[in-house]
mmCIF file of C-alpha atoms in Angstrom:
data_model
loop_
_atom_site.group_PDB
_atom_site.id
_atom_site.type_symbol
_atom_site.label_atom_id
_atom_site.label_comp_id
_atom_site.label_asym_id
_atom_site.label_seq_id
_atom_site.Cartn_x
_atom_site.Cartn_y
_atom_site.Cartn_z
ATOM 1 C CA MET A 9 13.378 -52.769 -10.738
ATOM 2 C CA PRO A 10 14.850 -49.885 -8.702
ATOM 3 C CA GLU A 11 18.658 -49.905 -8.597
ATOM 4 C CA LYS A 12 21.022 -49.554 -5.658
ATOM 5 C CA LYS A 13 22.962 -46.912 -7.539
ATOM 6 C CA ILE A 14 24.124 -43.439 -6.504
ATOM 7 C CA ARG A 15 22.559 -40.615 -8.493
ATOM 8 C CA TRP A 16 23.180 -36.877 -8.257
ATOM 9 C CA PHE A 17 20.556 -34.221 -8.900
ATOM 10 C CA ILE A 18 21.582 -30.604 -9.532
ATOM 11 C CA ILE A 19 18.747 -28.143 -8.865
ATOM 12 C CA ALA A 20 19.514 -24.631 -10.141
ATOM 13 C CA ARG A 21 17.730 -21.289 -9.968
ATOM 14 C CA HIS A 22 17.572 -19.007 -13.014
ATOM 15 C CA GLY A 23 19.697 -15.861 -13.405
ATOM 16 C CA GLU A 24 18.665 -12.390 -12.290
ATOM 17 C CA THR A 25 15.651 -10.968 -14.150
ATOM 18 C CA ASP A 26 14.325 -7.467 -14.711
ATOM 19 C CA PHE A 27 11.653 -8.246 -12.109
ATOM 20 C CA ASN A 28 14.330 -9.315 -9.595
ATOM 21 C CA ALA A 29 16.209 -6.072 -10.180
ATOM 22 C CA GLU A 30 13.012 -4.056 -9.654
ATOM 23 C CA ARG A 31 12.050 -6.132 -6.586
ATOM 24 C CA ARG A 32 8.840 -7.076 -8.335
ATOM 25 C CA VAL A 33 7.038 -10.372 -7.543
ATOM 26 C CA GLN A 34 7.320 -12.852 -10.422
ATOM 27 C CA GLY A 35 5.509 -16.013 -9.389
ATOM 28 C CA THR A 36 4.228 -17.889 -12.428
ATOM 29 C CA LEU A 37 4.338 -14.887 -14.770
ATOM 30 C CA ASN A 38 6.175 -15.549 -18.029
ATOM 31 C CA ASP A 39 7.078 -11.884 -18.693
ATOM 32 C CA PRO A 40 10.369 -11.581 -16.737
ATOM 33 C CA ILE A 41 13.562 -11.821 -18.800
ATOM 34 C CA LEU A 42 17.221 -12.065 -17.793
ATOM 35 C CA THR A 43 19.208 -8.902 -17.209
ATOM 36 C CA HIS A 44 22.810 -8.521 -18.361
ATOM 37 C CA GLN A 45 23.807 -9.575 -14.837
ATOM 38 C CA GLY A 46 21.506 -12.600 -15.109
ATOM 39 C CA LEU A 47 23.154 -13.701 -18.352
ATOM 40 C CA SER A 48 26.592 -13.340 -16.724
ATOM 41 C CA GLN A 49 25.426 -15.450 -13.776
ATOM 42 C CA ALA A 50 24.119 -18.107 -16.166
ATOM 43 C CA ALA A 51 27.457 -18.174 -18.006
ATOM 44 C CA ALA A 52 29.326 -18.643 -14.714
ATOM 45 C CA LEU A 53 27.024 -21.506 -13.736
ATOM 46 C CA GLY A 54 27.520 -22.963 -17.213
ATOM 47 C CA LYS A 55 31.276 -23.112 -16.632
ATOM 48 C CA TYR A 56 30.700 -25.081 -13.434
ATOM 49 C CA ILE A 57 28.202 -27.437 -15.048
ATOM 50 C CA SER A 58 30.528 -28.022 -18.026
ATOM 51 C CA LYS A 59 33.160 -29.387 -15.620
ATOM 52 C CA ARG A 60 30.710 -31.516 -13.640
ATOM 53 C CA GLY A 61 30.924 -34.465 -16.034
ATOM 54 C CA ALA A 62 28.413 -36.007 -18.390
ATOM 55 C CA ILE A 63 24.810 -34.980 -17.716
ATOM 56 C CA THR A 64 22.447 -37.188 -19.661
ATOM 57 C CA ARG A 65 19.023 -36.090 -18.425
ATOM 58 C CA THR A 66 17.831 -32.520 -17.924
ATOM 59 C CA PHE A 67 14.571 -30.845 -16.909
ATOM 60 C CA CYS A 68 13.451 -27.238 -17.163
ATOM 61 C CA SER A 69 10.608 -25.015 -15.995
ATOM 62 C CA PRO A 70 8.373 -23.811 -18.841
ATOM 63 C CA LEU A 71 8.912 -20.156 -17.871
ATOM 64 C CA GLN A 72 11.007 -17.923 -20.108
ATOM 65 C CA ARG A 73 13.602 -16.941 -17.495
ATOM 66 C CA CYS A 74 14.540 -20.584 -16.942
ATOM 67 C CA ARG A 75 14.636 -21.369 -20.656
ATOM 68 C CA GLN A 76 16.977 -18.395 -21.165
ATOM 69 C CA THR A 77 19.248 -19.520 -18.331
ATOM 70 C CA TYR A 78 19.288 -23.097 -19.610
ATOM 71 C CA ALA A 79 20.140 -21.965 -23.156
ATOM 72 C CA THR A 80 23.106 -19.937 -21.879
ATOM 73 C CA ILE A 81 24.368 -22.846 -19.758
ATOM 74 C CA ALA A 82 23.978 -25.240 -22.709
ATOM 75 C CA GLU A 83 25.971 -22.888 -24.947
ATOM 76 C CA ILE A 84 28.840 -22.725 -22.455
ATOM 77 C CA CYS A 85 28.794 -26.503 -22.076
ATOM 78 C CA SER A 86 28.865 -26.907 -25.860
ATOM 79 C CA ASP A 87 31.907 -24.625 -26.104
ATOM 80 C CA ASN A 88 33.617 -26.892 -23.554
ATOM 81 C CA SER A 89 32.706 -30.094 -25.451
ATOM 82 C CA ASN A 90 30.218 -31.229 -22.824
ATOM 83 C CA LEU A 91 26.869 -31.146 -24.608
ATOM 84 C CA LEU A 92 23.667 -30.916 -22.610
ATOM 85 C CA PRO A 93 20.619 -32.730 -24.013
ATOM 86 C CA GLU A 94 17.409 -30.923 -24.876
ATOM 87 C CA PRO A 95 15.563 -30.489 -21.572
ATOM 88 C CA THR A 96 12.264 -32.080 -20.708
ATOM 89 C CA ILE A 97 9.894 -29.209 -19.947
ATOM 90 C CA LEU A 98 8.105 -30.011 -16.705
ATOM 91 C CA GLU A 99 5.088 -27.848 -15.893
ATOM 92 C CA ASN A 100 5.347 -28.436 -12.145
ATOM 93 C CA LEU A 101 8.831 -26.890 -12.082
ATOM 94 C CA LYS A 102 7.293 -23.426 -12.504
ATOM 95 C CA GLU A 103 7.667 -21.004 -9.609
ATOM 96 C CA ILE A 104 5.422 -20.622 -6.578
ATOM 97 C CA GLU A 105 2.077 -19.131 -7.618
ATOM 98 C CA LEU A 106 1.427 -15.867 -5.795
ATOM 99 C CA LYS A 107 -1.886 -14.938 -7.417
ATOM 100 C CA GLU A 108 -2.789 -11.249 -6.907
ATOM 101 C CA TRP A 109 0.755 -10.341 -5.829
ATOM 102 C CA GLN A 110 2.299 -11.246 -9.175
ATOM 103 C CA GLY A 111 3.659 -8.308 -11.147
ATOM 104 C CA ARG A 112 3.507 -5.953 -8.143
ATOM 105 C CA LEU A 113 6.421 -4.305 -6.341
ATOM 106 C CA ARG A 114 7.317 -5.851 -2.997
ATOM 107 C CA ASN A 115 7.247 -2.476 -1.227
ATOM 108 C CA GLU A 116 3.739 -1.912 -2.559
ATOM 109 C CA ILE A 117 2.539 -5.269 -1.225
ATOM 110 C CA MET A 118 4.133 -4.622 2.174
ATOM 111 C CA ILE A 119 1.957 -1.532 2.507
ATOM 112 C CA GLU A 120 -1.263 -2.574 0.765
ATOM 113 C CA ASP A 121 -1.412 -6.190 2.012
ATOM 114 C CA LYS A 122 0.620 -5.854 5.190
ATOM 115 C CA THR A 123 -1.038 -8.662 7.158
ATOM 116 C CA ASN A 124 -0.546 -11.306 4.485
ATOM 117 C CA TRP A 125 3.007 -10.152 3.788
ATOM 118 C CA GLU A 126 3.912 -10.511 7.464
ATOM 119 C CA ILE A 127 2.410 -14.013 7.484
ATOM 120 C CA PHE A 128 4.447 -14.883 4.368
ATOM 121 C CA LYS A 129 7.645 -13.767 6.078
ATOM 122 C CA SER A 130 6.968 -15.321 9.505
ATOM 123 C CA ASN A 131 4.915 -18.467 8.775
ATOM 124 C CA PRO A 132 4.832 -18.972 4.994
ATOM 125 C CA CYS A 133 2.757 -22.162 5.115
ATOM 126 C CA ASP A 134 -0.091 -20.182 6.684
ATOM 127 C CA LEU A 135 -0.350 -17.709 3.803
ATOM 128 C CA ARG A 136 -3.679 -17.713 1.969
ATOM 129 C CA LEU A 137 -4.262 -15.615 -1.151
ATOM 130 C CA GLU A 138 -7.178 -15.237 -3.564
ATOM 131 C CA ASN A 139 -9.643 -14.362 -0.799
ATOM 132 C CA GLY A 140 -8.250 -17.048 1.480
ATOM 133 C CA SER A 141 -8.833 -19.891 -0.980
ATOM 134 C CA PHE A 142 -5.274 -20.635 -2.121
ATOM 135 C CA ALA A 143 -2.199 -21.704 -0.119
ATOM 136 C CA PRO A 144 0.879 -20.880 -2.263
ATOM 137 C CA VAL A 145 3.531 -22.683 -0.210
ATOM 138 C CA LEU A 146 1.456 -25.826 0.325
ATOM 139 C CA ASP A 147 0.717 -25.970 -3.405
ATOM 140 C CA CYS A 148 4.410 -25.530 -4.198
ATOM 141 C CA PHE A 149 5.406 -28.295 -1.784
ATOM 142 C CA GLU A 150 2.909 -30.707 -3.346
ATOM 143 C CA ARG A 151 4.350 -29.946 -6.775
ATOM 144 C CA ALA A 152 7.842 -30.618 -5.397
ATOM 145 C CA ILE A 153 6.757 -34.109 -4.348
ATOM 146 C CA SER A 154 5.318 -34.720 -7.811
ATOM 147 C CA ASN A 155 8.521 -33.463 -9.450
ATOM 148 C CA TRP A 156 10.667 -35.910 -7.512
ATOM 149 C CA ASP A 157 8.398 -38.805 -8.481
ATOM 150 C CA VAL A 158 8.690 -37.930 -12.168
ATOM 151 C CA ILE A 159 12.401 -37.061 -12.209
ATOM 152 C CA ARG A 160 13.684 -39.954 -10.090
ATOM 153 C CA THR A 161 11.592 -42.455 -12.042
ATOM 154 C CA ASP A 162 12.971 -41.038 -15.283
ATOM 155 C CA ALA A 163 16.556 -41.185 -13.978
ATOM 156 C CA ALA A 164 16.172 -44.835 -13.019
ATOM 157 C CA SER A 165 14.546 -45.723 -16.360
ATOM 158 C CA ASN A 166 17.363 -44.045 -18.311
ATOM 159 C CA SER A 167 20.242 -45.084 -16.032
ATOM 160 C CA ALA A 168 21.203 -41.430 -15.628
ATOM 161 C CA ASP A 169 23.980 -40.702 -13.118
ATOM 162 C CA VAL A 170 23.782 -36.891 -13.040
ATOM 163 C CA ILE A 171 20.516 -35.042 -13.646
ATOM 164 C CA PHE A 172 20.264 -31.270 -14.102
ATOM 165 C CA ILE A 173 17.080 -29.399 -13.103
ATOM 166 C CA MET A 174 16.574 -25.755 -14.109
ATOM 167 C CA CYS A 175 13.885 -24.071 -12.024
ATOM 168 C CA HIS A 176 13.143 -21.315 -9.488
ATOM 169 C CA GLY A 177 13.906 -20.341 -5.909
ATOM 170 C CA ALA A 178 10.749 -21.441 -4.135
ATOM 171 C CA ILE A 179 10.146 -24.719 -5.977
ATOM 172 C CA GLY A 180 13.870 -25.502 -5.656
ATOM 173 C CA GLN A 181 13.704 -24.952 -1.897
ATOM 174 C CA CYS A 182 10.630 -27.167 -1.616
ATOM 175 C CA MET A 183 12.381 -29.925 -3.570
ATOM 176 C CA LEU A 184 15.425 -29.722 -1.287
ATOM 177 C CA LEU A 185 13.282 -29.905 1.848
ATOM 178 C CA GLN A 186 11.458 -32.903 0.408
ATOM 179 C CA ALA A 187 14.752 -34.625 -0.448
ATOM 180 C CA LEU A 188 16.013 -34.041 3.093
ATOM 181 C CA GLY A 189 12.798 -35.320 4.637
ATOM 182 C CA LEU A 190 12.212 -31.990 6.381
ATOM 183 C CA ASP A 191 8.746 -30.680 7.119
ATOM 184 C CA LYS A 192 7.224 -28.073 4.822
ATOM 185 C CA LYS A 193 7.089 -25.722 7.806
ATOM 186 C CA GLU A 194 10.863 -25.327 7.370
ATOM 187 C CA TYR A 195 10.176 -23.379 4.159
ATOM 188 C CA GLY A 196 11.518 -19.835 4.433
ATOM 189 C CA LYS A 197 12.949 -20.411 7.897
ATOM 190 C CA SER A 198 16.654 -20.496 6.985
ATOM 191 C CA ARG A 199 18.848 -19.137 4.197
ATOM 192 C CA ARG A 200 20.579 -22.536 4.235
ATOM 193 C CA TYR A 201 17.719 -23.863 2.114
ATOM 194 C CA ALA A 202 17.311 -20.799 -0.129
ATOM 195 C CA LEU A 203 18.698 -20.258 -3.632
ATOM 196 C CA ASP A 204 19.941 -16.920 -4.915
ATOM 197 C CA ASN A 205 20.110 -16.350 -8.664
ATOM 198 C CA CYS A 206 22.092 -19.104 -10.408
ATOM 199 C CA GLU A 207 22.985 -20.891 -7.205
ATOM 200 C CA CYS A 208 22.241 -24.585 -7.134
ATOM 201 C CA PHE A 209 21.806 -27.528 -4.804
ATOM 202 C CA GLU A 210 23.600 -30.779 -5.536
ATOM 203 C CA ILE A 211 21.706 -33.650 -3.926
ATOM 204 C CA GLU A 212 22.899 -37.253 -3.684
ATOM 205 C CA PHE A 213 20.658 -40.308 -3.366
ATOM 206 C CA GLU A 214 22.471 -43.542 -2.524
ATOM 207 C CA SER A 215 19.833 -45.716 -4.171
ATOM 208 C CA ASP A 216 16.616 -45.571 -6.168
ATOM 209 C CA LEU A 217 15.155 -47.344 -3.135
ATOM 210 C CA SER A 218 16.061 -44.442 -0.817
ATOM 211 C CA GLU A 219 13.155 -42.269 0.224
ATOM 212 C CA TYR A 220 15.454 -39.398 1.144
ATOM 213 C CA SER A 221 18.858 -38.157 0.053
ATOM 214 C CA SER A 222 22.097 -39.134 1.777
ATOM 215 C CA ARG A 223 23.867 -35.763 1.490
ATOM 216 C CA TRP A 224 23.751 -32.380 -0.248
ATOM 217 C CA ARG A 225 25.626 -29.144 -0.798
ATOM 218 C CA LYS A 226 24.963 -25.648 -2.113
ATOM 219 C CA ILE A 227 26.913 -24.335 -5.096
ATOM 220 C CA ASP A 228 27.629 -20.620 -5.475
ATOM 221 C CA THR A 229 29.921 -20.114 -8.480
ATOM 222 C CA SER A 230 31.155 -16.765 -7.112
ATOM 223 C CA GLN A 231 32.599 -18.512 -4.043
ATOM 224 C CA GLU A 232 34.225 -21.792 -3.117
ATOM 225 C CA VAL A 233 31.992 -24.823 -3.487
ATOM 226 C CA SER A 234 30.525 -25.662 -0.087
ATOM 227 C CA LYS A 235 31.266 -28.915 1.699
ATOM 228 C CA TRP A 236 28.885 -31.845 1.527
ATOM 229 C CA GLN A 237 26.406 -32.017 4.415
ATOM 230 C CA SER A 238 24.729 -35.224 5.467
ATOM 231 C CA THR A 239 20.949 -35.376 5.528
ATOM 232 C CA TYR A 240 21.188 -36.546 9.144
ATOM 233 C CA SER A 241 23.173 -33.462 10.201
ATOM 234 C CA SER A 242 20.661 -31.239 8.397
ATOM 235 C CA HIS A 243 17.887 -32.761 10.519
ATOM 236 C CA LEU A 244 19.848 -32.002 13.694
ATOM 237 C CA ILE A 245 20.436 -28.394 12.605
ATOM 238 C CA ALA A 246 16.766 -27.938 11.646
ATOM 239 C CA SER A 247 15.705 -29.314 15.028
ATOM 240 C CA THR A 248 18.058 -26.936 16.851
ATOM 241 C CA LEU A 249 16.864 -23.937 14.844
ATOM 242 C CA ALA A 250 13.229 -24.854 15.510
ATOM 243 C CA THR A 251 13.911 -25.098 19.248
ATOM 244 C CA ASN A 252 15.522 -21.648 19.272
ATOM 245 C CA ARG A 253 12.720 -19.887 17.361
#
């Protein structure tokens, strides 16, 4: 039976990669690896996670850049006597799939596929790649829904209080929007819902019966931890932003 118990979910983005530094599109490619800066970011996030309290369930994208980030975080936690468990590798935590753009420089795409790039930046849900047959953002949002089903069910089954999720920027944003009950059309519309390298969202659900979260906050280890924001207030802000667009 679902419990009326508060659970916290920490959704983190991987550290900076060589592709990030080159401004090259990664998508679902497994080639990108962490830079020195990315490893430093992961270590800083590890220090925060090590002080967060016991984390008994963890999940990770199958892509190398997330595995590297997770390993660095786990090492820092181990040094601080707060061991992280081996993560469950969840295929649907991989990054947004950007088909023919993957591996290419952003500046190159802006010139050679200008129309689609402008759609991606103005109305991401309308983007269609692979000769118009594939909708990257819609696919990512559907995977976010699936991820929550799997992860929240697992948390309830294992009575986990704090769950750590190591993934990517786009899938992390889609999972936050889903948790807040915001429409997928909010994707890419505000930096409030975006993750930079090794930033994370902390999302609170008051009960396993709750469809949506009760509150959330963004964590940037290079700055002060942001204040908690209620899901209700996030809806009001999203509505105001939509009206002003």
